[in-house]
Amino acid sequence: MAINYKKLPVYEQKDKILEVLEKNQVIVVQSPTGSGKTTQIPVILHEAGFSDSG
């Protein structure tokens, strides 16, 4: 069964996460187990250009 990661709660808050990161160097994301914190935050940051080319 394939999971549509873009429907996970954390990914749905992508714009809010990036908005807060523009104003703060460090943020804390609190969300229930299974909401996509571990899998989606790195993707969100990479897509927004927060990573090197790798």
PDB file of N, CA and C in Angstrom:
ATOM      1  N   MET A   1       0.846  -1.179   0.000  1.00  0.00           N
ATOM      2  CA  MET A   1       0.000   0.000   0.000  1.00  0.00           C
ATOM      3  C   MET A   1       0.894   1.246   0.000  1.00  0.00           C
ATOM      4  N   ALA A   2       0.723   2.087  -0.986  1.00  0.00           N
ATOM      5  CA  ALA A   2       1.504   3.314  -1.091  1.00  0.00           C
ATOM      6  C   ALA A   2       0.877   4.409  -0.230  1.00  0.00           C
ATOM      7  N   ILE A   3       1.741   5.182   0.395  1.00  0.00           N
ATOM      8  CA  ILE A   3       1.282   6.289   1.233  1.00  0.00           C
ATOM      9  C   ILE A   3       1.477   7.589   0.458  1.00  0.00           C
ATOM     10  N   ASN A   4       0.459   8.413   0.426  1.00  0.00           N
ATOM     11  CA  ASN A   4       0.582   9.733  -0.185  1.00  0.00           C
ATOM     12  C   ASN A   4       1.121  10.683   0.888  1.00  0.00           C
ATOM     13  N   TYR A   5       2.444  10.858   0.885  1.00  0.00           N
ATOM     14  CA  TYR A   5       3.091  11.639   1.940  1.00  0.00           C
ATOM     15  C   TYR A   5       2.627  13.090   1.974  1.00  0.00           C
ATOM     16  N   LYS A   6       2.199  13.617   0.860  1.00  0.00           N
ATOM     17  CA  LYS A   6       1.772  15.016   0.832  1.00  0.00           C
ATOM     18  C   LYS A   6       0.450  15.229   1.555  1.00  0.00           C
ATOM     19  N   LYS A   7      -0.202  14.151   1.954  1.00  0.00           N
ATOM     20  CA  LYS A   7      -1.444  14.274   2.722  1.00  0.00           C
ATOM     21  C   LYS A   7      -1.210  14.119   4.221  1.00  0.00           C
ATOM     22  N   LEU A   8       0.032  13.874   4.629  1.00  0.00           N
ATOM     23  CA  LEU A   8       0.340  13.780   6.054  1.00  0.00           C
ATOM     24  C   LEU A   8       0.204  15.163   6.695  1.00  0.00           C
ATOM     25  N   PRO A   9      -0.223  15.206   7.953  1.00  0.00           N
ATOM     26  CA  PRO A   9      -0.449  16.491   8.630  1.00  0.00           C
ATOM     27  C   PRO A   9       0.745  17.445   8.592  1.00  0.00           C
ATOM     28  N   VAL A  10       1.947  16.931   8.765  1.00  0.00           N
ATOM     29  CA  VAL A  10       3.117  17.820   8.769  1.00  0.00           C
ATOM     30  C   VAL A  10       3.321  18.433   7.388  1.00  0.00           C
ATOM     31  N   TYR A  11       3.185  17.650   6.342  1.00  0.00           N
ATOM     32  CA  TYR A  11       3.367  18.200   4.995  1.00  0.00           C
ATOM     33  C   TYR A  11       2.291  19.234   4.681  1.00  0.00           C
ATOM     34  N   GLU A  12       1.093  19.017   5.181  1.00  0.00           N
ATOM     35  CA  GLU A  12       0.012  19.981   4.959  1.00  0.00           C
ATOM     36  C   GLU A  12       0.298  21.322   5.641  1.00  0.00           C
ATOM     37  N   GLN A  13       1.198  21.327   6.619  1.00  0.00           N
ATOM     38  CA  GLN A  13       1.594  22.556   7.321  1.00  0.00           C
ATOM     39  C   GLN A  13       2.905  23.126   6.778  1.00  0.00           C
ATOM     40  N   LYS A  14       3.301  22.683   5.603  1.00  0.00           N
ATOM     41  CA  LYS A  14       4.569  23.074   4.989  1.00  0.00           C
ATOM     42  C   LYS A  14       4.763  24.593   4.971  1.00  0.00           C
ATOM     43  N   ASP A  15       3.788  25.330   4.488  1.00  0.00           N
ATOM     44  CA  ASP A  15       3.924  26.789   4.384  1.00  0.00           C
ATOM     45  C   ASP A  15       4.115  27.436   5.751  1.00  0.00           C
ATOM     46  N   LYS A  16       3.397  26.961   6.735  1.00  0.00           N
ATOM     47  CA  LYS A  16       3.510  27.494   8.104  1.00  0.00           C
ATOM     48  C   LYS A  16       4.904  27.212   8.668  1.00  0.00           C
ATOM     49  N   ILE A  17       5.399  25.992   8.460  1.00  0.00           N
ATOM     50  CA  ILE A  17       6.735  25.621   8.945  1.00  0.00           C
ATOM     51  C   ILE A  17       7.786  26.528   8.314  1.00  0.00           C
ATOM     52  N   LEU A  18       7.708  26.725   7.009  1.00  0.00           N
ATOM     53  CA  LEU A  18       8.690  27.563   6.324  1.00  0.00           C
ATOM     54  C   LEU A  18       8.578  29.028   6.743  1.00  0.00           C
ATOM     55  N   GLU A  19       7.370  29.490   6.977  1.00  0.00           N
ATOM     56  CA  GLU A  19       7.162  30.868   7.435  1.00  0.00           C
ATOM     57  C   GLU A  19       7.825  31.095   8.794  1.00  0.00           C
ATOM     58  N   VAL A  20       7.653  30.151   9.701  1.00  0.00           N
ATOM     59  CA  VAL A  20       8.251  30.273  11.036  1.00  0.00           C
ATOM     60  C   VAL A  20       9.771  30.179  10.943  1.00  0.00           C
ATOM     61  N   LEU A  21      10.276  29.324  10.052  1.00  0.00           N
ATOM     62  CA  LEU A  21      11.726  29.188   9.889  1.00  0.00           C
ATOM     63  C   LEU A  21      12.370  30.451   9.317  1.00  0.00           C
ATOM     64  N   GLU A  22      11.628  31.232   8.573  1.00  0.00           N
ATOM     65  CA  GLU A  22      12.174  32.488   8.049  1.00  0.00           C
ATOM     66  C   GLU A  22      12.472  33.472   9.173  1.00  0.00           C
ATOM     67  N   LYS A  23      11.758  33.345  10.285  1.00  0.00           N
ATOM     68  CA  LYS A  23      11.882  34.288  11.394  1.00  0.00           C
ATOM     69  C   LYS A  23      12.691  33.745  12.568  1.00  0.00           C
ATOM     70  N   ASN A  24      12.978  32.435  12.571  1.00  0.00           N
ATOM     71  CA  ASN A  24      13.656  31.799  13.703  1.00  0.00           C
ATOM     72  C   ASN A  24      14.671  30.784  13.211  1.00  0.00           C
ATOM     73  N   GLN A  25      15.835  30.731  13.871  1.00  0.00           N
ATOM     74  CA  GLN A  25      16.848  29.745  13.511  1.00  0.00           C
ATOM     75  C   GLN A  25      16.475  28.352  13.980  1.00  0.00           C
ATOM     76  N   VAL A  26      15.783  28.273  15.082  1.00  0.00           N
ATOM     77  CA  VAL A  26      15.423  26.987  15.681  1.00  0.00           C
ATOM     78  C   VAL A  26      13.919  26.975  15.924  1.00  0.00           C
ATOM     79  N   ILE A  27      13.280  25.877  15.544  1.00  0.00           N
ATOM     80  CA  ILE A  27      11.859  25.708  15.849  1.00  0.00           C
ATOM     81  C   ILE A  27      11.642  24.317  16.439  1.00  0.00           C
ATOM     82  N   VAL A  28      10.543  24.151  17.139  1.00  0.00           N
ATOM     83  CA  VAL A  28      10.144  22.849  17.676  1.00  0.00           C
ATOM     84  C   VAL A  28       8.825  22.490  17.010  1.00  0.00           C
ATOM     85  N   VAL A  29       8.796  21.317  16.396  1.00  0.00           N
ATOM     86  CA  VAL A  29       7.570  20.841  15.768  1.00  0.00           C
ATOM     87  C   VAL A  29       7.003  19.745  16.649  1.00  0.00           C
ATOM     88  N   GLN A  30       5.826  19.979  17.157  1.00  0.00           N
ATOM     89  CA  GLN A  30       5.153  19.006  18.016  1.00  0.00           C
ATOM     90  C   GLN A  30       3.930  18.501  17.267  1.00  0.00           C
ATOM     91  N   SER A  31       3.887  17.189  17.063  1.00  0.00           N
ATOM     92  CA  SER A  31       2.792  16.584  16.318  1.00  0.00           C
ATOM     93  C   SER A  31       2.717  15.112  16.707  1.00  0.00           C
ATOM     94  N   PRO A  32       1.551  14.499  16.622  1.00  0.00           N
ATOM     95  CA  PRO A  32       1.407  13.104  17.046  1.00  0.00           C
ATOM     96  C   PRO A  32       2.249  12.127  16.219  1.00  0.00           C
ATOM     97  N   THR A  33       2.463  10.965  16.789  1.00  0.00           N
ATOM     98  CA  THR A  33       3.137   9.877  16.090  1.00  0.00           C
ATOM     99  C   THR A  33       2.412   9.588  14.781  1.00  0.00           C
ATOM    100  N   GLY A  34       3.183   9.401  13.725  1.00  0.00           N
ATOM    101  CA  GLY A  34       2.597   9.065  12.434  1.00  0.00           C
ATOM    102  C   GLY A  34       2.170  10.253  11.602  1.00  0.00           C
ATOM    103  N   SER A  35       2.481  11.463  12.066  1.00  0.00           N
ATOM    104  CA  SER A  35       2.042  12.655  11.341  1.00  0.00           C
ATOM    105  C   SER A  35       3.024  13.104  10.260  1.00  0.00           C
ATOM    106  N   GLY A  36       4.208  12.482  10.218  1.00  0.00           N
ATOM    107  CA  GLY A  36       5.165  12.793   9.165  1.00  0.00           C
ATOM    108  C   GLY A  36       6.344  13.650   9.568  1.00  0.00           C
ATOM    109  N   LYS A  37       6.564  13.839  10.858  1.00  0.00           N
ATOM    110  CA  LYS A  37       7.677  14.700  11.301  1.00  0.00           C
ATOM    111  C   LYS A  37       9.020  14.197  10.779  1.00  0.00           C
ATOM    112  N   THR A  38       9.299  12.933  10.996  1.00  0.00           N
ATOM    113  CA  THR A  38      10.608  12.373  10.644  1.00  0.00           C
ATOM    114  C   THR A  38      10.802  12.271   9.139  1.00  0.00           C
ATOM    115  N   THR A  39       9.761  11.930   8.423  1.00  0.00           N
ATOM    116  CA  THR A  39       9.911  11.720   6.984  1.00  0.00           C
ATOM    117  C   THR A  39       9.701  12.979   6.162  1.00  0.00           C
ATOM    118  N   GLN A  40       8.880  13.886   6.609  1.00  0.00           N
ATOM    119  CA  GLN A  40       8.516  15.018   5.769  1.00  0.00           C
ATOM    120  C   GLN A  40       9.265  16.307   6.044  1.00  0.00           C
ATOM    121  N   ILE A  41       9.704  16.538   7.267  1.00  0.00           N
ATOM    122  CA  ILE A  41      10.436  17.784   7.538  1.00  0.00           C
ATOM    123  C   ILE A  41      11.728  17.851   6.726  1.00  0.00           C
ATOM    124  N   PRO A  42      12.513  16.778   6.635  1.00  0.00           N
ATOM    125  CA  PRO A  42      13.693  16.849   5.760  1.00  0.00           C
ATOM    126  C   PRO A  42      13.333  17.131   4.294  1.00  0.00           C
ATOM    127  N   VAL A  43      12.252  16.556   3.809  1.00  0.00           N
ATOM    128  CA  VAL A  43      11.811  16.788   2.431  1.00  0.00           C
ATOM    129  C   VAL A  43      11.403  18.250   2.244  1.00  0.00           C
ATOM    130  N   ILE A  44      10.632  18.760   3.175  1.00  0.00           N
ATOM    131  CA  ILE A  44      10.189  20.157   3.114  1.00  0.00           C
ATOM    132  C   ILE A  44      11.394  21.095   3.088  1.00  0.00           C
ATOM    133  N   LEU A  45      12.356  20.852   3.966  1.00  0.00           N
ATOM    134  CA  LEU A  45      13.538  21.712   4.032  1.00  0.00           C
ATOM    135  C   LEU A  45      14.379  21.610   2.767  1.00  0.00           C
ATOM    136  N   HIS A  46      14.527  20.408   2.243  1.00  0.00           N
ATOM    137  CA  HIS A  46      15.293  20.219   1.007  1.00  0.00           C
ATOM    138  C   HIS A  46      14.621  20.940  -0.161  1.00  0.00           C
ATOM    139  N   GLU A  47      13.318  20.749  -0.303  1.00  0.00           N
ATOM    140  CA  GLU A  47      12.581  21.391  -1.399  1.00  0.00           C
ATOM    141  C   GLU A  47      12.637  22.916  -1.304  1.00  0.00           C
ATOM    142  N   ALA A  48      12.746  23.437  -0.092  1.00  0.00           N
ATOM    143  CA  ALA A  48      12.797  24.891   0.107  1.00  0.00           C
ATOM    144  C   ALA A  48      14.214  25.455  -0.029  1.00  0.00           C
ATOM    145  N   GLY A  49      15.190  24.582  -0.277  1.00  0.00           N
ATOM    146  CA  GLY A  49      16.552  25.050  -0.491  1.00  0.00           C
ATOM    147  C   GLY A  49      17.406  25.159   0.756  1.00  0.00           C
ATOM    148  N   PHE A  50      16.998  24.499   1.837  1.00  0.00           N
ATOM    149  CA  PHE A  50      17.769  24.547   3.078  1.00  0.00           C
ATOM    150  C   PHE A  50      18.907  23.534   3.111  1.00  0.00           C
ATOM    151  N   SER A  51      19.062  22.748   2.057  1.00  0.00           N
ATOM    152  CA  SER A  51      20.137  21.754   2.032  1.00  0.00           C
ATOM    153  C   SER A  51      21.101  22.086   0.903  1.00  0.00           C
ATOM    154  N   ASP A  52      22.282  21.498   0.999  1.00  0.00           N
ATOM    155  CA  ASP A  52      23.212  21.614  -0.113  1.00  0.00           C
ATOM    156  C   ASP A  52      22.670  20.766  -1.253  1.00  0.00           C
ATOM    157  N   SER A  53      23.413  20.609  -2.281  1.00  0.00           N
ATOM    158  CA  SER A  53      22.928  19.894  -3.463  1.00  0.00           C
ATOM    159  C   SER A  53      22.625  18.426  -3.210  1.00  0.00           C
ATOM    160  N   GLY A  54      23.014  17.883  -2.050  1.00  0.00           N
ATOM    161  CA  GLY A  54      22.838  16.448  -1.783  1.00  0.00           C
ATOM    162  C   GLY A  54      21.555  16.038  -1.232  1.00  0.00           C
TER     163      GLY A  54
END
